[in-house]
Structures are given as C-alpha cells and as structure tokens.
C-alpha cells in the first residue's frame, strides 16, 4: 500500500464462520488473492457480524484465528493487502450506529438475507436486522470504491449505496458510493449435487482437511442419480463430481466424456477428483501448518493490518464527527 500511484481501494469482509471449503476458495478467496496486486486491498475478518451467529467467546477466537491462517495459506500476503479483524477497529461499529440514525427500518426489514436467516432459525436479533448497515460502514469507513462479493450479497451492496446517499443527503458528500465487483466464479454446488456448497447446508469439502478426510467426503458425493449400474451412461452436466473436475485439470472434457460413454465409473472419477483436490491444496496445507506453528504470527499480521488502515479510518471519522457534530470539536484539547 506504499505505492506512489493511487490505486482504487477494495474492501471485502469474511465471516469467521468455520473451516474454509471449496466454495469459499473458488468463489471468493482466489479472487481476493488476485485483487491484492491490482488494488489497495483491505480484507476484514468480520467478527462483529459473526456475533449474530457465534455465541461463545472461545469459539469466536478460534474461528477468527483459523480464518486468518486459511487466508494466509491460500495466498493473501500482508505486504500486499491489509488483513484486519473488524473489532480491532471499533469505529466500524460507531459508524454503523451513525448510519442507523439515517436508515429507515423498512429498508433493513425488506433485505432478503435478513428474511432468509430469520426463517432459517437464526436468532432474530437487532444485530441480524442491522447486519447490512454494519456492512455498509465496513466498506465506506475506508471510502473503498469496489467490493468483491458473491451474487448473494448484491442486495447488501445496493443497500450500502442507499445508506451512503441518505447520509450524504443529510450531511454533505462525504462518502463515495461503493460498487460491487462480482466474480465470474460459477456457483459451486456441494457434495449433495443440488445445493450451493455452504456450511449451513452441511455439504462442504473443506480444503484443509487431511487427505483421508477429503477422500472420504468426495467418495460419498452424490453423482448422477440416474446412473445406477456401472455400464449405464452418465450425465456429466448433472454430476457435480464431473463439474468440479473443471477446476482441477485441462482434461476435464475427456473425464466428462468417460462418464458419458461409461468408459469410466463414478468411483474412479471420484478417486481422481479427491487426489487432485489434495494435490492442489498440498502446498497451501504445508504453508498453513508452518504458519500455525508460530503462535504469535496471526496476531502480528492483524496488528500490522490494523496499524496500516487506522489512519484511513481516522481521517474518515474526523470528517463524520465534524459533519454530524458529535465528539469533541476539532482543535480543542481535553
Ligand atoms: N456479509 C458478508 C458475507 O456474509 C460479509 C461482509 C461483512 C462483507 N462486511 C462486508 C462483505 C463488507 C463485503 C464488504 O459474505
């Protein structure tokens, strides 16, 4: 971030919600790694957001620590981006409060993710309702102009833009409207072959699980339900094992053809997929183990990240306090 040329700033938030899986990796993390060299990138482990679902202190600490290790292992480089823990910078929550006073309740009540999570049984707390307002604060406290997100977050970004407009209407043009950068990564389906890979659906392939665990999970994946006998032709377009092969070798069309013509069976196609997944993540797993062996490393990375972004956020908060009239007037001392 010490460039002389001004690069656009990106921000994205990652919930510390559990072991990274293939869907997280292909859908988001690969993209974070690519963007860190093109942009001034800030990535936040959003533990305040996670409080809406993680309700045990030790678990929150562990999940946060693990997520930092995962992100470093897949290639985020603290010299090329800022990796922060949201709660190390409590101004995120302060700005969210200020935004709360500009946001009509009806805007957050109609957010699709709120309704979904509530209906899934996530505790219907004020925090759950307010989740997208905090997300808006995360982004614009750094005046980030671009936000790499999945399509599922589109409504949140739209709301962030509305919130910015509402604040700016009241107090003047302080914040830029952030833009979503959608990854063209396809939606990765889970081991059930029907639903999107996600922790809550229980259909994930964790990328840092040990090899035997990965073999076991892949071997149990649901394939083409109409292919009963080994000699039946398969339909690679409905078989998620075949679909996942796309990401693990140039020869995926031959592999799919093998299934279509029943030249190969599901068991061997799964074995090959498992070995390729293990192979792809092997160097990252080794790296992760090295990093984990140094007990202070994660906290040093987070401290450096916070130090790097603090001046940006403080400048923004000075403007916000000035415009809203809260806090000690500029130029006065205690
Ligand atoms: N809501 C996002 C998710 O669940 C996480 C998030 C929090 C985020 N703050 C953000 C994403 C800011 C982008 C920008 O994936």
Short mmCIF file of C-alpha atoms and ligand atoms in Angstrom, two decimals:
data_model
loop_
_atom_site.label_atom_id
_atom_site.label_comp_id
_atom_site.label_asym_id
_atom_site.label_seq_id
_atom_site.Cartn_x
_atom_site.Cartn_y
_atom_site.Cartn_z
CA UNK A 1 0.00 0.00 0.00
CA UNK A 2 3.02 2.26 -0.12
CA UNK A 3 2.72 2.95 -3.84
CA UNK A 4 3.22 6.29 -5.42
CA UNK A 5 0.44 5.69 -7.94
CA UNK A 6 -3.05 5.92 -6.49
CA UNK A 7 -4.81 2.62 -6.77
CA UNK A 8 -8.50 2.12 -6.23
CA UNK A 9 -9.34 0.73 -2.84
CA UNK A 10 -11.25 -2.50 -2.35
CA UNK A 11 -12.78 -3.83 0.81
CA UNK A 12 -14.30 -7.19 1.47
CA UNK A 13 -15.45 -8.85 4.66
CA UNK A 14 -15.21 -12.52 5.57
CA UNK A 15 -17.19 -14.04 8.41
CA UNK A 16 -15.13 -16.27 10.70
CA UNK A 17 -17.75 -18.95 10.47
CA UNK A 18 -15.79 -22.18 10.06
CA UNK A 19 -13.22 -24.10 8.04
CA UNK A 20 -12.76 -22.76 4.50
CA UNK A 21 -14.23 -25.02 1.85
CA UNK A 22 -14.01 -25.38 -1.90
CA UNK A 23 -16.94 -23.00 -2.39
CA UNK A 24 -15.23 -20.27 -0.33
CA UNK A 25 -11.97 -20.86 -2.14
CA UNK A 26 -13.23 -20.92 -5.75
CA UNK A 27 -15.96 -18.36 -5.17
CA UNK A 28 -14.09 -15.73 -3.18
CA UNK A 29 -10.61 -16.41 -1.87
CA UNK A 30 -8.97 -16.91 -5.28
CA UNK A 31 -10.34 -13.54 -6.20
CA UNK A 32 -9.07 -11.84 -3.03
CA UNK A 33 -5.60 -13.09 -3.85
CA UNK A 34 -5.81 -11.81 -7.43
CA UNK A 35 -7.10 -8.38 -6.36
CA UNK A 36 -4.41 -7.70 -3.77
CA UNK A 37 -1.91 -6.86 -6.52
CA UNK A 38 -4.28 -4.78 -8.63
CA UNK A 39 -5.84 -2.70 -5.90
CA UNK A 40 -5.19 -1.32 -2.48
CA UNK A 41 -6.99 -4.16 -0.79
CA UNK A 42 -8.37 -4.36 2.73
CA UNK A 43 -9.85 -7.65 3.91
CA UNK A 44 -11.70 -7.78 7.20
CA UNK A 45 -12.47 -10.79 9.35
CA UNK A 46 -15.87 -9.52 10.42
CA UNK A 47 -16.27 -10.80 13.95
CA UNK A 48 -18.91 -8.20 14.90
CA UNK A 49 -21.05 -9.66 12.11
CA UNK A 50 -20.32 -13.19 13.30
CA UNK A 51 -21.73 -12.33 16.74
CA UNK A 52 -25.15 -12.74 15.13
CA UNK A 53 -24.47 -16.49 14.99
CA UNK A 54 -21.37 -17.37 17.07
CA UNK A 55 -22.26 -17.08 20.73
CA UNK A 56 -19.26 -18.47 22.57
CA UNK A 57 -16.09 -16.47 23.17
CA UNK A 58 -13.56 -19.26 22.85
CA UNK A 59 -15.17 -20.42 19.62
CA UNK A 60 -15.14 -16.90 18.16
CA UNK A 61 -11.44 -16.52 18.98
CA UNK A 62 -10.62 -19.89 17.46
CA UNK A 63 -12.67 -19.31 14.30
CA UNK A 64 -11.08 -15.91 13.78
CA UNK A 65 -7.59 -17.33 14.22
CA UNK A 66 -8.33 -20.21 11.84
CA UNK A 67 -9.72 -17.91 9.19
CA UNK A 68 -6.60 -15.77 9.22
CA UNK A 69 -4.47 -18.90 8.78
CA UNK A 70 -6.68 -20.06 5.89
CA UNK A 71 -6.42 -16.71 4.13
CA UNK A 72 -2.66 -16.50 4.55
CA UNK A 73 -2.28 -20.09 3.35
CA UNK A 74 -4.28 -19.51 0.15
CA UNK A 75 -2.03 -16.59 -0.70
CA UNK A 76 -3.08 -13.34 0.93
CA UNK A 77 0.15 -11.51 1.53
CA UNK A 78 0.15 -8.99 4.39
CA UNK A 79 2.69 -6.93 2.43
CA UNK A 80 0.23 -6.63 -0.47
CA UNK A 81 -3.01 -6.13 1.41
CA UNK A 82 -4.25 -5.25 4.87
CA UNK A 83 -5.77 -8.12 6.77
CA UNK A 84 -7.78 -6.81 9.72
CA UNK A 85 -10.04 -8.04 12.47
CA UNK A 86 -13.10 -5.79 12.41
CA UNK A 87 -13.35 -5.48 16.20
CA UNK A 88 -9.76 -4.18 16.40
CA UNK A 89 -11.23 -1.07 14.78
CA UNK A 90 -14.39 -0.35 16.80
CA UNK A 91 -15.11 2.70 14.67
CA UNK A 92 -16.79 0.24 12.28
CA UNK A 93 -19.50 -0.17 14.93
CA UNK A 94 -19.53 3.55 15.70
CA UNK A 95 -20.15 4.43 12.08
CA UNK A 96 -22.83 1.75 11.85
CA UNK A 97 -24.63 3.45 14.74
CA UNK A 98 -24.45 6.80 12.99
CA UNK A 99 -25.79 5.22 9.81
CA UNK A 100 -28.59 3.65 11.86
CA UNK A 101 -29.93 7.09 12.52
CA UNK A 102 -30.17 7.72 8.75
CA UNK A 103 -31.73 4.37 7.78
CA UNK A 104 -35.49 3.79 7.85
CA UNK A 105 -36.33 0.46 9.49
CA UNK A 106 -38.28 -0.59 6.38
CA UNK A 107 -35.04 -0.68 4.33
CA UNK A 108 -33.47 -3.34 6.52
CA UNK A 109 -36.69 -5.25 7.14
CA UNK A 110 -37.03 -5.97 3.43
CA UNK A 111 -33.46 -7.26 2.99
CA UNK A 112 -33.74 -10.79 1.54
CA UNK A 113 -30.81 -12.21 3.56
CA UNK A 114 -32.42 -10.98 6.77
CA UNK A 115 -35.69 -12.70 5.98
CA UNK A 116 -33.88 -15.89 4.94
CA UNK A 117 -31.70 -16.13 8.02
CA UNK A 118 -34.60 -15.34 10.32
CA UNK A 119 -36.69 -18.02 8.64
CA UNK A 120 -33.78 -20.49 8.88
CA UNK A 121 -33.94 -20.05 12.64
CA UNK A 122 -31.03 -17.63 13.23
CA UNK A 123 -31.92 -15.63 16.33
CA UNK A 124 -33.96 -12.64 15.19
CA UNK A 125 -31.84 -10.06 16.99
CA UNK A 126 -31.39 -6.35 16.37
CA UNK A 127 -27.91 -7.34 15.17
CA UNK A 128 -29.32 -9.60 12.48
CA UNK A 129 -31.58 -6.82 11.26
CA UNK A 130 -28.75 -4.31 11.39
CA UNK A 131 -26.21 -6.59 9.72
CA UNK A 132 -26.22 -4.81 6.34
CA UNK A 133 -25.83 -1.39 7.96
CA UNK A 134 -22.63 -2.54 9.64
CA UNK A 135 -21.54 -3.96 6.30
CA UNK A 136 -22.02 -0.53 4.69
CA UNK A 137 -19.91 1.02 7.46
CA UNK A 138 -17.14 -1.56 6.90
CA UNK A 139 -16.81 -0.56 3.30
CA UNK A 140 -17.17 3.19 3.35
CA UNK A 141 -15.20 3.87 6.53
CA UNK A 142 -12.23 3.30 4.15
CA UNK A 143 -14.01 5.04 1.27
CA UNK A 144 -13.49 1.84 -0.68
CA UNK A 145 -14.88 2.13 -4.17
CA UNK A 146 -15.03 -1.57 -5.03
CA UNK A 147 -16.31 -4.55 -3.17
CA UNK A 148 -15.62 -8.09 -4.37
CA UNK A 149 -18.64 -10.16 -3.38
CA UNK A 150 -20.74 -13.06 -4.50
CA UNK A 151 -24.14 -12.55 -6.14
CA UNK A 152 -25.81 -13.42 -2.81
CA UNK A 153 -24.51 -10.12 -1.42
CA UNK A 154 -25.89 -7.93 -4.23
CA UNK A 155 -28.81 -6.66 -2.16
CA UNK A 156 -26.45 -5.67 0.67
CA UNK A 157 -24.35 -3.62 -1.69
CA UNK A 158 -27.42 -1.92 -3.12
CA UNK A 159 -28.43 -1.07 0.43
CA UNK A 160 -24.92 0.24 1.19
CA UNK A 161 -25.31 2.63 -1.71
CA UNK A 162 -28.70 3.78 -0.48
CA UNK A 163 -27.31 4.32 3.01
CA UNK A 164 -24.46 6.40 1.63
CA UNK A 165 -26.90 8.52 -0.33
CA UNK A 166 -29.08 9.03 2.73
CA UNK A 167 -26.09 10.05 4.86
CA UNK A 168 -24.68 12.34 2.16
CA UNK A 169 -28.07 13.99 1.64
CA UNK A 170 -28.20 14.87 5.30
CA UNK A 171 -24.57 15.82 5.95
CA UNK A 172 -22.90 16.54 2.61
CA UNK A 173 -20.88 14.47 0.17
CA UNK A 174 -18.54 12.59 2.50
CA UNK A 175 -18.83 9.03 1.19
CA UNK A 176 -18.42 7.60 -2.32
CA UNK A 177 -21.00 5.02 -3.41
CA UNK A 178 -19.26 1.64 -3.44
CA UNK A 179 -19.54 -0.66 -6.45
CA UNK A 180 -19.87 -4.42 -6.37
CA UNK A 181 -17.29 -6.45 -8.27
CA UNK A 182 -18.92 -9.76 -9.00
CA UNK A 183 -16.57 -12.63 -9.51
CA UNK A 184 -17.35 -14.70 -12.57
CA UNK A 185 -16.66 -17.77 -10.50
CA UNK A 186 -19.60 -20.13 -11.02
CA UNK A 187 -21.70 -21.15 -8.06
CA UNK A 188 -20.03 -24.21 -6.58
CA UNK A 189 -22.53 -26.92 -5.65
CA UNK A 190 -21.99 -29.08 -2.60
CA UNK A 191 -21.47 -32.80 -2.11
CA UNK A 192 -25.24 -33.34 -2.43
CA UNK A 193 -25.01 -32.07 -6.01
CA UNK A 194 -28.05 -29.80 -5.62
CA UNK A 195 -27.48 -27.02 -3.15
CA UNK A 196 -24.78 -24.39 -3.15
CA UNK A 197 -21.78 -25.53 -1.11
CA UNK A 198 -22.19 -23.99 2.33
CA UNK A 199 -21.55 -24.68 5.96
CA UNK A 200 -25.24 -24.43 6.83
CA UNK A 201 -26.20 -26.98 4.16
CA UNK A 202 -23.58 -29.39 5.56
CA UNK A 203 -22.34 -30.25 2.06
CA UNK A 204 -18.81 -28.84 2.03
CA UNK A 205 -15.40 -30.11 1.01
CA UNK A 206 -13.05 -28.39 3.49
CA UNK A 207 -9.84 -27.53 1.66
CA UNK A 208 -7.50 -28.04 4.62
CA UNK A 209 -8.96 -31.28 5.92
CA UNK A 210 -6.47 -34.12 5.95
CA UNK A 211 -6.22 -36.18 2.76
CA UNK A 212 -8.13 -39.18 4.07
CA UNK A 213 -11.00 -36.96 5.17
CA UNK A 214 -11.13 -35.39 1.69
CA UNK A 215 -11.09 -38.86 0.08
CA UNK A 216 -13.93 -39.97 2.33
CA UNK A 217 -16.04 -36.86 1.62
CA UNK A 218 -15.53 -36.99 -2.15
CA UNK A 219 -16.26 -40.72 -2.28
CA UNK A 220 -19.66 -40.06 -0.70
CA UNK A 221 -20.63 -37.31 -3.14
CA UNK A 222 -23.94 -37.64 -4.95
CA UNK A 223 -23.43 -38.18 -8.71
CA UNK A 224 -25.95 -38.63 -11.49
CA UNK A 225 -28.89 -40.28 -9.70
CA UNK A 226 -29.99 -41.94 -12.96
CA UNK A 227 -26.69 -43.77 -13.36
CA UNK A 228 -27.37 -46.92 -11.40
CA UNK A 229 -25.19 -49.60 -12.98
CA UNK A 230 -21.52 -49.19 -13.83
CA UNK A 231 -22.41 -49.72 -17.50
CA UNK A 232 -25.11 -47.00 -17.56
CA UNK A 233 -24.01 -43.85 -19.37
CA UNK A 234 -23.64 -40.87 -17.02
CA UNK A 235 -24.75 -37.26 -17.47
CA UNK A 236 -21.77 -35.07 -16.62
CA UNK A 237 -23.96 -31.96 -16.72
CA UNK A 238 -25.88 -33.13 -13.66
CA UNK A 239 -22.97 -34.87 -11.93
CA UNK A 240 -21.20 -32.49 -9.58
CA UNK A 241 -18.10 -34.70 -9.44
CA UNK A 242 -17.72 -34.13 -13.19
CA UNK A 243 -18.46 -30.43 -12.79
CA UNK A 244 -15.82 -29.97 -10.10
CA UNK A 245 -13.22 -31.60 -12.35
CA UNK A 246 -13.36 -28.38 -14.42
CA UNK A 247 -11.34 -26.64 -11.74
CA UNK A 248 -8.73 -29.33 -11.41
CA UNK A 249 -7.34 -30.08 -14.84
CA UNK A 250 -7.38 -29.22 -18.53
CA UNK A 251 -8.58 -32.73 -19.27
CA UNK A 252 -12.00 -32.30 -17.67
CA UNK A 253 -13.79 -32.71 -21.02
CA UNK A 254 -12.17 -36.12 -21.50
CA UNK A 255 -13.14 -37.02 -17.94
CA UNK A 256 -16.72 -35.96 -18.61
CA UNK A 257 -16.69 -37.92 -21.84
CA UNK A 258 -15.53 -41.00 -19.95
CA UNK A 259 -18.62 -40.73 -17.79
CA UNK A 260 -20.96 -40.06 -20.69
CA UNK A 261 -19.79 -43.18 -22.50
CA UNK A 262 -19.49 -45.29 -19.32
CA UNK A 263 -15.81 -45.83 -20.15
CA UNK A 264 -15.11 -44.77 -16.58
CA UNK A 265 -17.10 -45.34 -13.41
CA UNK A 266 -18.10 -42.88 -10.70
CA UNK A 267 -15.76 -44.45 -8.16
CA UNK A 268 -12.62 -43.83 -10.20
CA UNK A 269 -13.75 -40.36 -11.27
CA UNK A 270 -14.21 -39.54 -7.60
CA UNK A 271 -10.83 -41.02 -6.69
CA UNK A 272 -9.18 -38.86 -9.33
CA UNK A 273 -11.03 -35.76 -8.11
CA UNK A 274 -10.05 -36.37 -4.50
CA UNK A 275 -6.37 -36.81 -5.44
CA UNK A 276 -6.44 -33.64 -7.50
CA UNK A 277 -8.03 -31.62 -4.72
CA UNK A 278 -5.46 -32.96 -2.25
CA UNK A 279 -2.63 -32.19 -4.68
CA UNK A 280 -3.84 -28.64 -5.38
CA UNK A 281 -4.05 -27.73 -1.71
CA UNK A 282 -0.98 -29.66 -0.55
CA UNK A 283 1.44 -26.71 -0.75
CA UNK A 284 -1.12 -24.46 0.91
CA UNK A 285 -1.67 -27.01 3.66
CA UNK A 286 2.07 -27.20 4.26
CA UNK A 287 2.25 -23.43 4.39
CA UNK A 288 -0.68 -23.30 6.78
CA UNK A 289 0.99 -25.77 9.12
CA UNK A 290 4.18 -23.69 9.11
CA UNK A 291 2.24 -20.54 9.94
CA UNK A 292 0.22 -22.26 12.64
CA UNK A 293 3.43 -23.48 14.28
CA UNK A 294 4.34 -19.85 15.07
CA UNK A 295 1.85 -18.96 17.80
CA UNK A 296 2.27 -15.19 17.53
CA UNK A 297 2.08 -14.92 13.77
CA UNK A 298 -1.66 -14.38 13.33
CA UNK A 299 -1.82 -11.63 15.93
CA UNK A 300 1.21 -9.90 14.42
CA UNK A 301 -0.44 -9.92 10.99
CA UNK A 302 -3.66 -8.48 12.43
CA UNK A 303 -1.81 -5.82 14.40
CA UNK A 304 0.08 -4.75 11.29
CA UNK A 305 -3.17 -4.70 9.30
CA UNK A 306 -4.90 -2.52 11.87
CA UNK A 307 -1.93 -0.14 12.00
CA UNK A 308 -1.98 0.17 8.22
CA UNK A 309 -5.66 1.07 7.94
CA UNK A 310 -6.10 3.11 11.12
CA UNK A 311 -5.02 6.44 9.55
CA UNK A 312 -7.53 5.99 6.71
CA UNK A 313 -10.40 5.28 9.07
CA UNK A 314 -9.44 8.06 11.47
CA UNK A 315 -9.48 10.60 8.67
CA UNK A 316 -12.97 9.47 7.70
CA UNK A 317 -14.23 9.56 11.27
CA UNK A 318 -12.89 13.09 11.73
CA UNK A 319 -14.99 14.18 8.77
CA UNK A 320 -18.02 12.32 10.11
CA UNK A 321 -17.71 13.81 13.58
CA UNK A 322 -17.24 17.26 12.13
CA UNK A 323 -20.28 16.93 9.88
CA UNK A 324 -22.58 15.39 12.50
CA UNK A 325 -21.40 17.49 15.41
CA UNK A 326 -20.64 14.60 17.72
CA UNK A 327 -17.45 14.34 19.72
CA UNK A 328 -15.07 16.99 20.92
CA UNK A 329 -14.85 19.91 18.47
CA UNK A 330 -11.73 19.81 16.26
CA UNK A 331 -8.89 21.92 17.59
CA UNK A 332 -9.91 21.73 21.26
CA UNK A 333 -7.95 19.75 23.84
CA UNK A 334 -9.07 17.99 26.98
N1 LIG B 1 -21.93 -10.13 4.57
C1 LIG B 1 -20.72 -10.65 4.02
C2 LIG B 1 -20.83 -12.17 3.86
O1 LIG B 1 -21.52 -12.80 4.63
C3 LIG B 1 -19.53 -10.34 4.90
C4 LIG B 1 -19.22 -8.88 4.95
C5 LIG B 1 -19.26 -8.08 6.06
C6 LIG B 1 -18.80 -8.07 3.87
N2 LIG B 1 -18.88 -6.82 5.74
C7 LIG B 1 -18.59 -6.76 4.42
C8 LIG B 1 -18.58 -8.30 2.50
C9 LIG B 1 -18.18 -5.71 3.62
C10 LIG B 1 -18.18 -7.23 1.71
C11 LIG B 1 -17.98 -5.94 2.27
O2 LIG B 1 -20.20 -12.72 2.99
#
